[in-house]
Amino acid sequence: MECGQLWERACSRRRCVSHRMHQLTHCFREQARSHIDRVPTGKYRAISQGKPMPQPFIFRTIDLDGQTIRTAVRPGKPHLTPLLIFNGIGANLELVFPFVQALDPDLEVIAFDVPGVGGSSTPSVPYRFPGLAKLTARMLDYLDYGQVNAVGVSWGGALAQQFAYDYPERCKKLILAATAAGAFMVPGKPKVLWLMASPRRYIQPSHVVRIAPMIYGGSFRRDSKLAAEHASKVRSAGKLGYYWQLFAGLGWTSIHWLHKIRQPTLVLAGDDDPLIPLINMRMLAWRIPNAQLHIIDD
């Protein structure tokens, strides 16, 4: 299951999940009205999207030694630990907006496009998860953040694990959603994995609408509008960035160091996920010492 889909499913079930999410990200709340964008002059301008947005988002594209990273920050109250979001494979930061809308408006939220996705530049050479975790820490330094709570879904869940392990002082709490321990995971259905190996669904919106019930399961089997809404938010950066993300996870696993993740961890799983079988989430909750598993009934 990809990030946009899980966010939308999580939002629709916020009453049953809100108590557990409160431990790590405070409670779900009502959405606000608009967002803003940073223009090159350094001033801000309002942007109308036709739909209500949370509170103002501040978009910035930063340069880290030649690698440009597009970021979005929804400002919040300083007494709450900011929430850092790690997106799924191929997913641009706009896809998490429905999830952010459901969060406490006082909570500061940080989202970004990994290299080769959305508005971030595509590197000429592939990367691995440890390098991405280091890049994330540098991004937080640039944006003047110290400690954060982290949430990662699917591919982004693997990166969140790496970040929490490599930078424990930067990650206070952890949420892992629809993800696994990498190479030692129990794989999904072969046909689903084959479809996921291609970036086509991020390039052709009609394709994701057609295959969404098969690869995402749950509500997407019953409501075709969910896939259409998801496709409308997609911003593709091309095929190469997607392949670099696939390479980042090739042979990677966290199974041998999960027991060293000491942060309080919430593990979220859907009971109808063709891509990430539930046993993988049970494995994470078993291996991480201070983890709690919550299964969303879909």
Short mmCIF file of C-alpha atoms in Angstrom, two decimals:
data_model
loop_
_atom_site.label_atom_id
_atom_site.label_comp_id
_atom_site.label_asym_id
_atom_site.label_seq_id
_atom_site.Cartn_x
_atom_site.Cartn_y
_atom_site.Cartn_z
CA MET A 1 0.00 0.00 0.00
CA GLU A 2 1.38 3.43 -0.94
CA CYS A 3 1.44 6.59 1.14
CA GLY A 4 -1.45 8.48 -0.43
CA GLN A 5 -3.71 5.46 -0.11
CA LEU A 6 -2.81 4.74 3.51
CA TRP A 7 -3.22 8.41 4.43
CA GLU A 8 -6.72 8.47 2.95
CA ARG A 9 -7.65 5.19 4.62
CA ALA A 10 -6.21 6.35 7.95
CA CYS A 11 -8.12 9.61 7.73
CA SER A 12 -11.42 7.83 7.06
CA ARG A 13 -10.84 5.70 10.19
CA ARG A 14 -9.52 8.41 12.47
CA ARG A 15 -12.07 7.68 15.21
CA CYS A 16 -10.76 4.16 15.76
CA VAL A 17 -7.09 5.06 15.41
CA SER A 18 -6.98 8.49 17.08
CA HIS A 19 -6.32 7.22 20.60
CA ARG A 20 -3.16 5.39 19.54
CA MET A 21 -2.03 8.15 17.15
CA HIS A 22 -2.35 10.62 20.04
CA GLN A 23 0.64 8.98 21.70
CA LEU A 24 2.91 10.02 18.84
CA THR A 25 1.32 12.80 16.80
CA HIS A 26 -1.43 14.20 19.06
CA CYS A 27 -5.07 13.88 18.08
CA PHE A 28 -6.80 14.18 14.70
CA ARG A 29 -8.59 17.48 14.15
CA GLU A 30 -10.65 19.34 11.57
CA GLN A 31 -8.94 20.78 8.50
CA ALA A 32 -8.34 24.49 8.00
CA ARG A 33 -8.66 26.54 4.83
CA SER A 34 -5.68 27.45 2.65
CA HIS A 35 -1.96 27.10 2.06
CA ILE A 36 0.81 29.35 0.85
CA ASP A 37 3.88 28.96 -1.29
CA ARG A 38 7.27 30.58 -1.09
CA VAL A 39 8.17 32.43 -4.28
CA PRO A 40 11.77 33.20 -5.36
CA THR A 41 11.61 36.71 -3.91
CA GLY A 42 11.25 35.25 -0.42
CA LYS A 43 7.69 36.56 -0.03
CA TYR A 44 4.66 34.36 0.33
CA ARG A 45 1.65 34.07 -1.96
CA ALA A 46 -1.68 32.33 -1.43
CA ILE A 47 -2.53 29.40 -3.68
CA SER A 48 -6.06 28.24 -4.39
CA GLN A 49 -6.37 24.51 -4.95
CA GLY A 50 -10.17 24.35 -5.13
CA LYS A 51 -10.24 22.35 -1.89
CA PRO A 52 -9.70 23.40 1.73
CA MET A 53 -6.15 22.76 2.93
CA PRO A 54 -4.80 22.55 6.48
CA GLN A 55 -3.03 25.76 7.49
CA PRO A 56 -0.46 27.54 5.41
CA PHE A 57 2.25 25.32 3.98
CA ILE A 58 5.65 26.84 3.34
CA PHE A 59 7.32 25.31 0.28
CA ARG A 60 11.08 25.61 -0.16
CA THR A 61 13.58 24.05 -2.52
CA ILE A 62 16.94 23.79 -0.79
CA ASP A 63 20.37 22.89 -2.15
CA LEU A 64 22.52 20.37 -0.29
CA ASP A 65 25.84 20.19 -2.14
CA GLY A 66 24.21 20.13 -5.55
CA GLN A 67 21.24 17.96 -4.61
CA THR A 68 18.06 20.03 -4.58
CA ILE A 69 15.33 18.91 -2.18
CA ARG A 70 11.78 20.24 -2.28
CA THR A 71 10.31 20.63 1.19
CA ALA A 72 6.95 21.62 2.64
CA VAL A 73 6.43 22.72 6.23
CA ARG A 74 3.12 23.33 7.93
CA PRO A 75 4.01 25.57 10.88
CA GLY A 76 2.79 24.57 14.32
CA LYS A 77 3.22 25.34 18.00
CA PRO A 78 6.78 25.17 19.39
CA HIS A 79 5.84 23.07 22.44
CA LEU A 80 4.97 20.07 20.21
CA THR A 81 7.65 17.90 18.62
CA PRO A 82 7.46 18.33 14.81
CA LEU A 83 6.35 15.38 12.68
CA LEU A 84 8.59 14.32 9.77
CA ILE A 85 6.92 12.32 6.98
CA PHE A 86 8.73 9.75 4.83
CA ASN A 87 6.71 9.09 1.68
CA GLY A 88 6.23 5.88 -0.30
CA ILE A 89 8.04 4.99 -3.50
CA GLY A 90 7.48 7.49 -6.31
CA ALA A 91 5.18 9.60 -4.15
CA ASN A 92 5.50 13.39 -4.17
CA LEU A 93 4.80 15.34 -1.00
CA GLU A 94 1.37 16.57 -2.15
CA LEU A 95 0.06 13.04 -1.65
CA VAL A 96 0.30 13.39 2.14
CA PHE A 97 -1.92 16.48 2.31
CA PRO A 98 -5.09 14.48 3.18
CA PHE A 99 -3.21 12.90 6.08
CA VAL A 100 -1.88 16.25 7.29
CA GLN A 101 -5.40 17.70 7.16
CA ALA A 102 -6.48 15.15 9.78
CA LEU A 103 -3.75 16.02 12.28
CA ASP A 104 -3.87 18.45 15.16
CA PRO A 105 -3.49 21.93 13.56
CA ASP A 106 -1.03 22.83 16.33
CA LEU A 107 1.35 20.10 15.16
CA GLU A 108 4.20 21.23 12.91
CA VAL A 109 4.63 18.88 9.93
CA ILE A 110 7.63 18.45 7.63
CA ALA A 111 7.33 16.69 4.27
CA PHE A 112 9.82 16.44 1.42
CA ASP A 113 10.46 14.87 -1.96
CA VAL A 114 13.35 12.41 -1.91
CA PRO A 115 15.90 12.74 -4.75
CA GLY A 116 14.33 11.97 -8.11
CA VAL A 117 10.75 12.44 -6.92
CA GLY A 118 8.36 15.36 -7.36
CA GLY A 119 10.26 18.64 -7.23
CA SER A 120 13.63 17.26 -6.09
CA SER A 121 16.42 16.81 -8.60
CA THR A 122 17.36 13.34 -9.84
CA PRO A 123 20.94 12.34 -8.98
CA SER A 124 23.17 10.91 -11.69
CA VAL A 125 24.07 7.90 -9.54
CA PRO A 126 21.89 5.65 -7.37
CA TYR A 127 21.69 5.92 -3.60
CA ARG A 128 21.04 3.66 -0.60
CA PHE A 129 18.97 4.10 2.56
CA PRO A 130 21.89 5.05 4.85
CA GLY A 131 22.80 7.85 2.44
CA LEU A 132 19.20 9.04 2.35
CA ALA A 133 19.02 9.01 6.15
CA LYS A 134 22.13 11.18 6.24
CA LEU A 135 20.63 13.52 3.64
CA THR A 136 17.48 13.77 5.77
CA ALA A 137 19.52 14.74 8.83
CA ARG A 138 21.28 17.42 6.78
CA MET A 139 17.93 18.69 5.53
CA LEU A 140 16.70 19.01 9.12
CA ASP A 141 19.88 20.91 9.99
CA TYR A 142 19.31 23.26 7.07
CA LEU A 143 15.70 23.86 8.14
CA ASP A 144 16.83 24.35 11.75
CA TYR A 145 15.13 21.33 13.32
CA GLY A 146 16.58 19.27 16.12
CA GLN A 147 14.46 16.34 17.28
CA VAL A 148 11.40 15.12 15.40
CA ASN A 149 8.82 12.36 15.49
CA ALA A 150 8.95 10.34 12.27
CA VAL A 151 6.28 8.54 10.27
CA GLY A 152 7.09 6.37 7.27
CA VAL A 153 4.82 4.37 5.01
CA SER A 154 5.71 1.52 2.63
CA TRP A 155 9.11 2.38 1.05
CA GLY A 156 9.25 5.41 3.32
CA GLY A 157 8.83 3.11 6.30
CA ALA A 158 12.15 1.48 5.46
CA LEU A 159 13.80 4.90 5.30
CA ALA A 160 12.16 5.85 8.61
CA GLN A 161 13.63 2.72 10.22
CA GLN A 162 17.08 3.64 8.90
CA PHE A 163 16.75 7.22 10.13
CA ALA A 164 15.62 6.15 13.61
CA TYR A 165 18.50 3.67 13.84
CA ASP A 166 21.26 5.93 12.47
CA TYR A 167 20.11 9.12 14.23
CA PRO A 168 18.38 8.07 17.46
CA GLU A 169 19.01 11.48 18.99
CA ARG A 170 17.04 13.11 16.15
CA CYS A 171 14.05 10.72 16.25
CA LYS A 172 11.94 10.88 19.41
CA LYS A 173 9.07 8.59 18.37
CA LEU A 174 8.38 6.46 15.32
CA ILE A 175 5.32 5.42 13.30
CA LEU A 176 5.70 2.64 10.73
CA ALA A 177 2.78 2.07 8.37
CA ALA A 178 2.33 -0.66 5.75
CA THR A 179 6.04 -1.43 5.62
CA ALA A 180 8.48 -4.27 6.29
CA ALA A 181 12.04 -5.16 7.26
CA GLY A 182 13.31 -5.29 3.68
CA ALA A 183 14.93 -8.33 2.09
CA PHE A 184 13.64 -10.69 4.78
CA MET A 185 10.01 -9.65 4.33
CA VAL A 186 7.23 -12.02 3.33
CA PRO A 187 6.47 -10.77 -0.20
CA GLY A 188 3.10 -9.79 -1.58
CA LYS A 189 1.40 -11.38 -4.54
CA PRO A 190 3.76 -11.80 -7.56
CA LYS A 191 1.47 -9.92 -9.95
CA VAL A 192 1.25 -7.01 -7.51
CA LEU A 193 5.04 -6.89 -7.11
CA TRP A 194 5.42 -6.89 -10.90
CA LEU A 195 3.06 -3.92 -11.21
CA MET A 196 4.90 -2.08 -8.44
CA ALA A 197 8.23 -2.49 -10.25
CA SER A 198 7.07 -0.04 -12.91
CA PRO A 199 6.67 3.74 -12.45
CA ARG A 200 3.84 3.75 -14.99
CA ARG A 201 1.15 4.50 -12.40
CA TYR A 202 2.92 7.78 -11.59
CA ILE A 203 3.22 8.73 -15.25
CA GLN A 204 -0.21 7.70 -16.56
CA PRO A 205 -3.03 8.60 -14.13
CA SER A 206 -5.48 6.35 -15.96
CA HIS A 207 -3.21 3.38 -15.24
CA VAL A 208 -3.32 3.79 -11.45
CA VAL A 209 -7.12 4.09 -11.57
CA ARG A 210 -7.23 0.77 -13.40
CA ILE A 211 -4.82 -1.19 -11.19
CA ALA A 212 -5.51 0.43 -7.78
CA PRO A 213 -7.95 -2.25 -6.57
CA MET A 214 -5.37 -4.93 -7.30
CA ILE A 215 -2.30 -3.30 -5.74
CA TYR A 216 -3.83 -1.30 -2.87
CA GLY A 217 -6.81 -3.42 -1.81
CA GLY A 218 -9.20 -2.35 0.92
CA SER A 219 -11.44 0.60 0.11
CA PHE A 220 -9.93 0.85 -3.36
CA ARG A 221 -11.73 -2.36 -4.30
CA ARG A 222 -15.07 -0.67 -3.60
CA ASP A 223 -14.61 3.00 -4.46
CA SER A 224 -12.97 3.95 -7.77
CA LYS A 225 -13.08 7.64 -6.82
CA LEU A 226 -10.28 7.10 -4.29
CA ALA A 227 -7.82 6.14 -7.03
CA ALA A 228 -8.90 9.09 -9.20
CA GLU A 229 -8.38 11.50 -6.29
CA HIS A 230 -4.97 10.00 -5.64
CA ALA A 231 -3.97 10.25 -9.32
CA SER A 232 -4.95 13.92 -9.42
CA LYS A 233 -2.25 14.75 -6.85
CA VAL A 234 0.60 12.88 -8.55
CA ARG A 235 3.59 14.87 -9.79
CA SER A 236 6.03 12.63 -11.64
CA ALA A 237 9.73 13.47 -11.97
CA GLY A 238 10.41 10.71 -14.51
CA LYS A 239 11.36 7.06 -14.52
CA LEU A 240 15.00 7.26 -13.36
CA GLY A 241 14.18 8.56 -9.88
CA TYR A 242 11.74 5.69 -9.39
CA TYR A 243 14.39 3.15 -10.40
CA TRP A 244 16.87 4.76 -7.99
CA GLN A 245 14.32 4.24 -5.21
CA LEU A 246 14.00 0.58 -6.16
CA PHE A 247 17.80 0.28 -6.08
CA ALA A 248 17.93 1.85 -2.60
CA GLY A 249 15.98 -1.09 -1.22
CA LEU A 250 17.73 -3.82 -3.20
CA GLY A 251 19.16 -6.27 -0.66
CA TRP A 252 18.52 -3.86 2.23
CA THR A 253 17.19 -5.21 5.51
CA SER A 254 16.72 -3.97 9.05
CA ILE A 255 15.99 -7.36 10.56
CA HIS A 256 19.38 -7.64 12.30
CA TRP A 257 19.20 -4.26 14.04
CA LEU A 258 15.49 -3.70 14.68
CA HIS A 259 16.03 -4.69 18.30
CA LYS A 260 18.27 -1.63 18.65
CA ILE A 261 15.47 0.80 17.79
CA ARG A 262 14.53 2.09 21.24
CA GLN A 263 12.03 4.79 20.30
CA PRO A 264 8.38 4.27 21.22
CA THR A 265 6.99 2.88 17.96
CA LEU A 266 3.48 2.60 16.59
CA VAL A 267 3.12 -0.04 13.85
CA LEU A 268 0.07 0.48 11.62
CA ALA A 269 -1.20 -2.22 9.26
CA GLY A 270 -4.22 -2.78 7.05
CA ASP A 271 -5.86 -6.19 7.06
CA ASP A 272 -6.32 -6.15 3.26
CA ASP A 273 -2.93 -5.17 1.83
CA PRO A 274 -1.90 -7.12 -1.31
CA LEU A 275 1.59 -5.58 -1.29
CA ILE A 276 2.66 -5.87 2.37
CA PRO A 277 1.16 -8.97 4.03
CA LEU A 278 0.18 -8.43 7.66
CA ILE A 279 2.81 -10.86 8.95
CA ASN A 280 5.50 -8.31 8.05
CA MET A 281 4.01 -5.75 10.40
CA ARG A 282 3.73 -8.35 13.14
CA MET A 283 7.43 -9.07 12.61
CA LEU A 284 8.31 -5.39 13.06
CA ALA A 285 6.25 -5.11 16.23
CA TRP A 286 7.88 -8.26 17.59
CA ARG A 287 11.45 -7.19 16.81
CA ILE A 288 11.22 -3.56 17.97
CA PRO A 289 11.34 -3.56 21.80
CA ASN A 290 8.98 -0.66 22.48
CA ALA A 291 6.48 -1.19 19.66
CA GLN A 292 2.70 -1.41 19.58
CA LEU A 293 0.80 -2.93 16.63
CA HIS A 294 -2.55 -1.56 15.49
CA ILE A 295 -4.46 -3.24 12.65
CA ILE A 296 -6.91 -1.17 10.60
CA ASP A 297 -9.95 -3.21 9.61
CA ASP A 298 -10.67 -2.54 5.96
#
